[in-house]
Coordinates of C-alpha atoms in Angstrom, one line a residue:
X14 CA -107.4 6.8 -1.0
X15 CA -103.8 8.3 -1.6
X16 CA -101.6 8.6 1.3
X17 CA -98.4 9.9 -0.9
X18 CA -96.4 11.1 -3.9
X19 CA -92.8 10.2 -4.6
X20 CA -91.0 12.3 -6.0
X21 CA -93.2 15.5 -5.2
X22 CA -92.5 17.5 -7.8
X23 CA -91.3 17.1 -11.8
X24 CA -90.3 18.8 -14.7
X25 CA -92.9 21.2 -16.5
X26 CA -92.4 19.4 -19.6
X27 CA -94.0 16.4 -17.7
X28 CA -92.4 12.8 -18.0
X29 CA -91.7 12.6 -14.6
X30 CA -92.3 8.7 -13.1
X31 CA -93.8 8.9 -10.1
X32 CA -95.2 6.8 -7.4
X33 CA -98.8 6.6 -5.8
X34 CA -98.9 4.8 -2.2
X35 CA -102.5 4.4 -0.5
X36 CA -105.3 1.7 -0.7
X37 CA -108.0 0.9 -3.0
X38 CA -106.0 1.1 -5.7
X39 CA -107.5 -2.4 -7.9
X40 CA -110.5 -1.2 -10.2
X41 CA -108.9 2.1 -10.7
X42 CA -109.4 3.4 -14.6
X43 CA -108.2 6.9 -14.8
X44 CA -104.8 8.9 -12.9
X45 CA -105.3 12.9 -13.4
X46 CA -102.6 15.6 -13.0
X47 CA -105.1 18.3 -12.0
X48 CA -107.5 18.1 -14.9
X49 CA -104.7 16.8 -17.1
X50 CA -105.1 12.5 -17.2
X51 CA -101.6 11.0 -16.9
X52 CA -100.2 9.9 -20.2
X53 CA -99.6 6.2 -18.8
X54 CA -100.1 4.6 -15.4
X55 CA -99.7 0.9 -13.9
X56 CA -101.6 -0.7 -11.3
X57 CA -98.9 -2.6 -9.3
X58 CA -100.7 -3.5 -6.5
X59 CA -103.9 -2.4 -4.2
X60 CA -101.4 0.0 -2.8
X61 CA -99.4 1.3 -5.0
X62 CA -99.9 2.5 -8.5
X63 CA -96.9 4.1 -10.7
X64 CA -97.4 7.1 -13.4
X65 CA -95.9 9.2 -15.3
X66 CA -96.8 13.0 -15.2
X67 CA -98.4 15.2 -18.2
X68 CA -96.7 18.6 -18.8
X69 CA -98.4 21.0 -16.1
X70 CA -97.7 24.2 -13.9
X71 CA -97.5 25.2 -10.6
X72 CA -99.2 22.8 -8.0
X73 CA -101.9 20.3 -8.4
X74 CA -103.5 17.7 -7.2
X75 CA -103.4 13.8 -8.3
X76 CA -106.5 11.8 -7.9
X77 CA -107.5 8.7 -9.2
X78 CA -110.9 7.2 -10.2
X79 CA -111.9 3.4 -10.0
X80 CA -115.4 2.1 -10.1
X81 CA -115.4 3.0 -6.1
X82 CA -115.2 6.8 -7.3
X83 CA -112.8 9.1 -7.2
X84 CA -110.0 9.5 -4.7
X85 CA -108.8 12.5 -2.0
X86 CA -105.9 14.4 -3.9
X87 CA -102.3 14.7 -3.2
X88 CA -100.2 17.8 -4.4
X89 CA -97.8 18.0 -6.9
X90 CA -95.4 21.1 -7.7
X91 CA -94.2 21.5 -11.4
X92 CA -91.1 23.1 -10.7
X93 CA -88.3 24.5 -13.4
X94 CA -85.4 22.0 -11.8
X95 CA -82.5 22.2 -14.8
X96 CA -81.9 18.5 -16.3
X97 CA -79.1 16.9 -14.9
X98 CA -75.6 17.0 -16.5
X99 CA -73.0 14.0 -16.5
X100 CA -69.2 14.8 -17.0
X101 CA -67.9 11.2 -16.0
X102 CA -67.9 7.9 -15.4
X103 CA -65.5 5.3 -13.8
X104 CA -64.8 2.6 -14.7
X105 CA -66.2 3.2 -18.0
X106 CA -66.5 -0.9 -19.4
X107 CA -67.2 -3.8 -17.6
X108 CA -68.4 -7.3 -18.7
X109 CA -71.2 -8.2 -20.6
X110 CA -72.5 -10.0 -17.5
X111 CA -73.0 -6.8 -16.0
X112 CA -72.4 -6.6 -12.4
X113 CA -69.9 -4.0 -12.2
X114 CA -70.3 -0.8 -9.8
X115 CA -69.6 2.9 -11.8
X116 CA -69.1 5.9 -10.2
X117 CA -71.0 8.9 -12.2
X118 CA -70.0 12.4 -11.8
X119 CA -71.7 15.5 -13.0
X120 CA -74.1 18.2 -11.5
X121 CA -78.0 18.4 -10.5
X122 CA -78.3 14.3 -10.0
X123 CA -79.8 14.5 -6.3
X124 CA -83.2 13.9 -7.5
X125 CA -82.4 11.0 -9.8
X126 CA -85.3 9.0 -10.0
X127 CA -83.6 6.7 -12.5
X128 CA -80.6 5.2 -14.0
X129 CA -80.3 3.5 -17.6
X130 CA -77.8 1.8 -19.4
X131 CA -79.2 2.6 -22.7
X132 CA -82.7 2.0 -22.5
X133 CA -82.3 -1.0 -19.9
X134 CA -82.3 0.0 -16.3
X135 CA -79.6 -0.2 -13.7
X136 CA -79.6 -3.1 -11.6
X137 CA -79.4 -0.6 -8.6
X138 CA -78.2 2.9 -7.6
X139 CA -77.4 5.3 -4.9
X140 CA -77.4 9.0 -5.1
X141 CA -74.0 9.8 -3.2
X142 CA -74.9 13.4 -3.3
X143 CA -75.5 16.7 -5.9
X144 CA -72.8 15.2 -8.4
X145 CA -72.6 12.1 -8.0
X146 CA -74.4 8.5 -7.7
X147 CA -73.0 5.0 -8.2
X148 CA -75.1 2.6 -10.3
X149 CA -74.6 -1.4 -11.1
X150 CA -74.4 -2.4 -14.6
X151 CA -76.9 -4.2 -16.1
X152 CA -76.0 -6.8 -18.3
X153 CA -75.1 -5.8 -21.7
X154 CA -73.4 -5.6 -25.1
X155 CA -71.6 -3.2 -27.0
X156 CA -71.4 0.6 -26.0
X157 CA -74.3 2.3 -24.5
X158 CA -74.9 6.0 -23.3
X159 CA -75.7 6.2 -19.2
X160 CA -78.4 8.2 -18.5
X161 CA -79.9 10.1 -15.2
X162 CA -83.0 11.2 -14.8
X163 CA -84.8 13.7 -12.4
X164 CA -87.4 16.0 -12.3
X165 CA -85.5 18.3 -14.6
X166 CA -85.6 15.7 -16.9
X167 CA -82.8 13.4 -18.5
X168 CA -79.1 14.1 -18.8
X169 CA -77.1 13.5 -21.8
X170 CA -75.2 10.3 -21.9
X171 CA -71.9 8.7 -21.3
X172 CA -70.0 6.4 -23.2
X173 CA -69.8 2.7 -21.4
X174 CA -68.7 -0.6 -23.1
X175 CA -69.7 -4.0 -22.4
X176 CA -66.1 -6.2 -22.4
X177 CA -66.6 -9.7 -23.6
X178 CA -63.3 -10.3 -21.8
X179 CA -62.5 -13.2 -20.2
X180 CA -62.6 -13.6 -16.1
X181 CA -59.0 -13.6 -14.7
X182 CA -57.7 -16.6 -13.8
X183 CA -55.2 -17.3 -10.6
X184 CA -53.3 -20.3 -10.4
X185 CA -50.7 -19.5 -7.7
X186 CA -48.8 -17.0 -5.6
X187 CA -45.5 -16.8 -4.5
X188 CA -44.5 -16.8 -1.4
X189 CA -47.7 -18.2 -0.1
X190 CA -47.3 -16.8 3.1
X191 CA -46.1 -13.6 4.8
X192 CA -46.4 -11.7 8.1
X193 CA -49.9 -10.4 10.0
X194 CA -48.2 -6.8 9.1
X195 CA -48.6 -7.1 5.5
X196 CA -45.8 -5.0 3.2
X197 CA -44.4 -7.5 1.5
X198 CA -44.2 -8.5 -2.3
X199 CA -46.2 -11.6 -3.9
X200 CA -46.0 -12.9 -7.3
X201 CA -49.7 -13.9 -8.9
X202 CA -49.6 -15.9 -11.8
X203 CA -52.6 -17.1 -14.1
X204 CA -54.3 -15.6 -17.0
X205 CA -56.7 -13.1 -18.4
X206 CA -54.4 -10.7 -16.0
X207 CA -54.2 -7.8 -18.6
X208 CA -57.4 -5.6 -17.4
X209 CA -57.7 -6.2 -13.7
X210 CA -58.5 -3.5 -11.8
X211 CA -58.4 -5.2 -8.4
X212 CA -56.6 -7.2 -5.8
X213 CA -58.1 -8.3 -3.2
X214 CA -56.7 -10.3 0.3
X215 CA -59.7 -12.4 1.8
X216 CA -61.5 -9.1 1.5
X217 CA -58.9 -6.2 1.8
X218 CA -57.8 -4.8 -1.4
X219 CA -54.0 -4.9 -2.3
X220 CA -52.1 -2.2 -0.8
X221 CA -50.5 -1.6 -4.1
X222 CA -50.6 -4.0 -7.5
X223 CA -49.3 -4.2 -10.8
X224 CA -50.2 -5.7 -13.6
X225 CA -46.9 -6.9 -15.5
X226 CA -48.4 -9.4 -18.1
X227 CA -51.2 -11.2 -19.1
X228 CA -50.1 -13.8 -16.9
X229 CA -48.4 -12.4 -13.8
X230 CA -49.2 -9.8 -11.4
X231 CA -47.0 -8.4 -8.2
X232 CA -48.7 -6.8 -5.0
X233 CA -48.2 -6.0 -1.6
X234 CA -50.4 -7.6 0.6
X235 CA -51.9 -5.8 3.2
X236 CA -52.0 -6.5 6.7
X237 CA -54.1 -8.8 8.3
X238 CA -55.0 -11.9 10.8
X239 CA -53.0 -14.5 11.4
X240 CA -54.4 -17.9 9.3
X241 CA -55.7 -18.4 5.4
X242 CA -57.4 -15.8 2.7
X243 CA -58.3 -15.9 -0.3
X244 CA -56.5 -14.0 -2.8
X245 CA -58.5 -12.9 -5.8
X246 CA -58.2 -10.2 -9.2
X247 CA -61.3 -8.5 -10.7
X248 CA -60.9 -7.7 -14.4
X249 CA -63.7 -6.8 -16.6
X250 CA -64.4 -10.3 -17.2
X251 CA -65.4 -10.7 -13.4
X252 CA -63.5 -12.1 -10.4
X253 CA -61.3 -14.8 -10.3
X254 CA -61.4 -17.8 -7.8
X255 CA -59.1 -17.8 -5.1
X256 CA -55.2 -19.1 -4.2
X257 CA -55.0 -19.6 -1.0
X258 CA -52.4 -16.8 1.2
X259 CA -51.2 -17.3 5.2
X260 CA -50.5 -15.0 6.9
X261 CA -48.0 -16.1 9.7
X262 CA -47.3 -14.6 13.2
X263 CA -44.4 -13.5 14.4
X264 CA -42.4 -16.5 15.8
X265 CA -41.8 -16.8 19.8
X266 CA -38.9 -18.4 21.5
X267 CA -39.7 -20.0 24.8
X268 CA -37.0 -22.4 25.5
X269 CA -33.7 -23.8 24.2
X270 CA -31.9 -26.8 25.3
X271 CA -29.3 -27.2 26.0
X272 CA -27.9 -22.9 26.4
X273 CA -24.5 -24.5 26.4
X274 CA -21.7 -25.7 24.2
X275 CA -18.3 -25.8 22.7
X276 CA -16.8 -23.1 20.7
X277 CA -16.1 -25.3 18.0
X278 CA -20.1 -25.8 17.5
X279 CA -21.7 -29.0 16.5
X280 CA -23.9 -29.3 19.1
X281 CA -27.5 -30.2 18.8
X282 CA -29.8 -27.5 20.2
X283 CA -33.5 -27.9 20.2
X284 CA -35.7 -24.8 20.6
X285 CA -39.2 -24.2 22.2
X286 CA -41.8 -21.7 21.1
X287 CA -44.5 -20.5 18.6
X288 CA -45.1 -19.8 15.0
X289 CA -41.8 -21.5 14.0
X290 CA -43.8 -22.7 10.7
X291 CA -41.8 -22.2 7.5
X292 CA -38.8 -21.0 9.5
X293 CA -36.5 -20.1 6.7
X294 CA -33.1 -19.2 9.3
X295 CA -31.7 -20.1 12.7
X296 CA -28.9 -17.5 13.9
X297 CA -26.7 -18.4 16.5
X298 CA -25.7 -14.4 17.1
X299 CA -25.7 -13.7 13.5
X300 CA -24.0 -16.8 12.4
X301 CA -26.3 -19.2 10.5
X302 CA -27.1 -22.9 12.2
X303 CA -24.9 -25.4 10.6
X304 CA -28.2 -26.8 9.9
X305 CA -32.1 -27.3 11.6
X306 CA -35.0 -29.2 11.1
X307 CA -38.4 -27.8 12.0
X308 CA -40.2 -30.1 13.7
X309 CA -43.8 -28.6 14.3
X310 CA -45.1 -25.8 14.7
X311 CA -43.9 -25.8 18.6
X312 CA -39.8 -26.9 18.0
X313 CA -36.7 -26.5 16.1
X314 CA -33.5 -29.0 16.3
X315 CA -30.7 -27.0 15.2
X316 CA -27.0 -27.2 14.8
X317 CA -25.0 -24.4 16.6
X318 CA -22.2 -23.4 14.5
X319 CA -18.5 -22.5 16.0
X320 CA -18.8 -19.2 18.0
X321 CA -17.8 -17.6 21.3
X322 CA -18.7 -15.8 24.4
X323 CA -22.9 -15.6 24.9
X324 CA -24.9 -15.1 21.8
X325 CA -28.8 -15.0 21.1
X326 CA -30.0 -17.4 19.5
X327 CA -33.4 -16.5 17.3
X328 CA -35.3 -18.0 13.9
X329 CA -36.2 -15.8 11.1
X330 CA -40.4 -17.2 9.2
X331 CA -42.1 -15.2 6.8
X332 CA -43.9 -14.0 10.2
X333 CA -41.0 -12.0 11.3
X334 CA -37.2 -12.6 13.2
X335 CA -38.7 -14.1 17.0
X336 CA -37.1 -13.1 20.3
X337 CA -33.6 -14.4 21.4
X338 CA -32.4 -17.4 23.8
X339 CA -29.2 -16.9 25.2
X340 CA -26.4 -19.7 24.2
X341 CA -23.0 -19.7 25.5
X342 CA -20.2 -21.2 23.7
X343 CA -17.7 -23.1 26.4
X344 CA -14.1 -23.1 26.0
X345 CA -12.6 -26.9 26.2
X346 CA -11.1 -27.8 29.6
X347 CA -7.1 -27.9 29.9
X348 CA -5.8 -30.4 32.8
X349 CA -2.5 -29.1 34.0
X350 CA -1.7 -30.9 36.6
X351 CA -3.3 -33.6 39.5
X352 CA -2.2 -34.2 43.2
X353 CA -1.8 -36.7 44.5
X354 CA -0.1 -38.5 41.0
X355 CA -0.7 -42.3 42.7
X356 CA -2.9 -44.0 45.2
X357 CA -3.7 -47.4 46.0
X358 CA -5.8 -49.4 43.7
X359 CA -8.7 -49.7 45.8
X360 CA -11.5 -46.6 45.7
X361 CA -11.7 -43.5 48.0
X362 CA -8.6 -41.7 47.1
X363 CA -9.3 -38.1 46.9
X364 CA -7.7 -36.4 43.6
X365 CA -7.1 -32.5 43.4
X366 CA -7.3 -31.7 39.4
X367 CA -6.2 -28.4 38.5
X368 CA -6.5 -26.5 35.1
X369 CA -9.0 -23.5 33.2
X370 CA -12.3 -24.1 32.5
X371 CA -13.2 -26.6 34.5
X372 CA -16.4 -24.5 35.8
X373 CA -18.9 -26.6 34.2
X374 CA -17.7 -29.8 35.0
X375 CA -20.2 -32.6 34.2
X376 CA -18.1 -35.8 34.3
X377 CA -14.2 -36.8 35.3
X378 CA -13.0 -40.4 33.8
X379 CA -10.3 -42.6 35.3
X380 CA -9.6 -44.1 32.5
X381 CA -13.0 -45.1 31.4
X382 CA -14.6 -45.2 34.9
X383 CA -16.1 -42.4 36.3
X384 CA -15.4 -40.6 39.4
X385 CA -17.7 -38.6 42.2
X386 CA -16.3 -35.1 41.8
X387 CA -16.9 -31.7 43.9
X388 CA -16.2 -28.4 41.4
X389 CA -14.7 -26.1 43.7
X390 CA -13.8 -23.2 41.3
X391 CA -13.1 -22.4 37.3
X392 CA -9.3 -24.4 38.2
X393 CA -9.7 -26.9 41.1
X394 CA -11.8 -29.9 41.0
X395 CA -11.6 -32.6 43.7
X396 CA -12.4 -35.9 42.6
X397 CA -12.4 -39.7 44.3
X398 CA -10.1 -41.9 42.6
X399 CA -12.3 -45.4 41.7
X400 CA -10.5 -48.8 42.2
X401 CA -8.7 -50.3 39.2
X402 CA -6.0 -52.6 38.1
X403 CA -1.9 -51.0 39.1
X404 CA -1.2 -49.0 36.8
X405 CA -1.4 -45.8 35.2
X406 CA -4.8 -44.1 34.2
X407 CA -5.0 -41.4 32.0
X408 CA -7.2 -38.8 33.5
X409 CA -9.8 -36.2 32.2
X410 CA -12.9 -34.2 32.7
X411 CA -15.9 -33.5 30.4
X412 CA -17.9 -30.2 29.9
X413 CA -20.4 -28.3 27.6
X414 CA -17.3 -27.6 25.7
X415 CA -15.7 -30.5 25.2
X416 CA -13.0 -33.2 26.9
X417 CA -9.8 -32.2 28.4
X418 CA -6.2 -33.1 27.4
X419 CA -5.3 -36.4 30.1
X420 CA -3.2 -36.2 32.8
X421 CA -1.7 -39.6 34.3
X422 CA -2.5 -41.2 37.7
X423 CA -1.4 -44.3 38.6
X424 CA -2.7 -46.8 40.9
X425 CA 0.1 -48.7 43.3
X426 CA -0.6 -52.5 44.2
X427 CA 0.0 -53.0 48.0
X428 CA 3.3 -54.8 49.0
X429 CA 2.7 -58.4 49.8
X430 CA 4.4 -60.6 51.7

């Protein structure tokens, strides 16, 4: 029993493969066209059989004929389809290998019941539409013509080479790392470069490559999630292995500590956040740290530079320039004068210093003993003298930005009898 026919119809001029689907099919001995016996038929399996149709007319029936008798028929139109034509093909080598996917261009190809590369077969194909079909190279050597055929028959052919060229070869990229965004320039370098038609990153092509030698390419990368790809070239050797590319976030400031320090810089500064991996530059507004140490991939020591007023402080990775922390640079405090100038040498005296700058106020020495203080304002701080020998002491306070000048107090014995 046949159930059905594919393709349908054929050429007049016969030729056309076809393929039988039903059951039965084992003992069969004879395929007919009609009257006309099919010029050469294979028994794949009990359900399928594959022929190839005599020259005919109109519409027939196919039967076939096995020691069971013969089958119910199934029509098939000879129909006056013109032969396909092919104008193009792209890429037009590839390696011997095979492997490679060609576009093929042209008119009348829907029907394509095959695809050869010379007289061997195309791995596999896909008829796009009318005018064109893609087909994978089968292995190979030298040039051969491409061929379609249909039920108007075969077209004429098309040139394509087999390349015994050798597979590309990547050895490294530089840099190896670059933003989730993608846009920016790499380097590849390797061998076997010359022919490559593709870049690939993990597996999005290059937005844009250029082959400059046999040994070096430059691409931008496209963009893409944050962690490793795989960079590879296709040539018409094949595809390269990978070198491995990040791409890197854009880098988040949480924290910095301390926000404050003197204008004349120096002060260590370390800074909280994320992505701060292969941070390249820490500005203090858009003065460079004296210098920084990345830590992980969490913190950043850095070294704030001499500056004034309130900057933002922010680190530049391949990811990107991060948000800013505000940092304020702190004048030095200037003592100008104290009141009272003496006291006794016992504790508890209480000391009005005045000056600029005294607003941030985190210590006040008697010499080198410290003192409980009260910061009253930006030029008045009140602090209790601590006991100490007679004598004069030379007085200062300490802030963010720095140590004052001194200003003398001197502690009076009592008078003894």
């Amino acid at each position: 029993m046949i159930s059905s026919v594919t393709p349908a119809a054929g050429s007049p001029g016969g030729g056309t493969p076809v393929t039988l689907t039903g059951s039965n099919f084992t003992q069969i001995t004879v395929v007919r066209f009609g009257q006309m016996f099919a010029p050469s038929f294979t028994v794949v399996s009990a359900t399928q059989i594959t022929a190839v149709a005599p020259p005919g007319s109109g519409t027939v029936h196919i039967t076939v004929t096995g020691s069971g008798g013969t089958s119910n028929g199934v029509a098939y139109s000879y129909v006056s389809v013109p032969a396909p034509v092919l104008t193009g093909i792209s890429p037009a080598s590839g390696p011997a290998s095979g492997g490679t996917t060609v576009t093929l261009t042209g008119s009348g190809v829907a029907g394509a019941t095959a695809v050869r590369f010379g007289s061997t077969p195309a791995s596999s194909f896909t008829v796009v539409s009318a005018t064109q079909i893609t087909a994978v190279a089968p292995p190979g050597s030298g040039t051969v013509q491409v061929t379609v055929t249909t039920p108007g028959g075969t077209s004429n052919g098309v040139a394509y080479s087999y390349v015994s060229a050798p597979v590309p070869v990547l050895a490294s990229v530089s840099p190896g790392q670059g933003p989730v965004g993608g846009g920016n320039a790499v380097t590849l370098t390797g061998s076997g470069l010359t022919g490559v038609t593709a870049v690939t990153f993990g597996a999005t092509s290059a937005l844009s490559f250029t082959v400059v030698s046999a040994t070096q390419i430059t691409a931008l990368a496209p963009p893409g999630a944050a962690g490793p790809v795989q960079i590879t070239a296709t040539g018409p050797g094949g595809t390269s292995s990978g070198v491995t590319y990040f791409y890197v976030g854009v880098p988040t400031l949480t924290g910095a500590s301390p926000t404050t320090g003197p204008v004349s810089g120096g002060t260590t500064v370390t800074l909280t956040g994320t992505s701060l991996l292969g941070t390249t530059a820490v500005r203090f507004g858009p003065t460079s740290a004296s210098s920084f140490t990345v830590v992980s991939a969490t913190q950043i020591t850095a070294v704030a530079p001499p500056g004034s007023g309130t900057v933002q402080i922010t680190v530049v990775t391949p990811g990107g320039t991060s948000n800013g922390i505000p940092y304020t640079y702190v004048a030095t405090p200037v003592l100008t004068r104290l009141s009272p100038t003496e006291g006794p040498v016992d504790a508890g005296t209480t000391v009005t210093l005045f000056g600029s700058g005294l607003t941030t106020t985190n210590s006040v020495l008697f010499g080198t003993t410290p003192a409980s203080f009260t910061v009253v304002s930006d030029i008045w701080v009140t602090a209790l003298a601590p006991a100490g020998p007679a004598g004069p002491v030379n007085v200062t306070v300490t802030t963010p930005g720095g140590t004052s000048n001194n200003v003398v107090y001197t502690r009076v014995a009592a008078p003894g009898i």
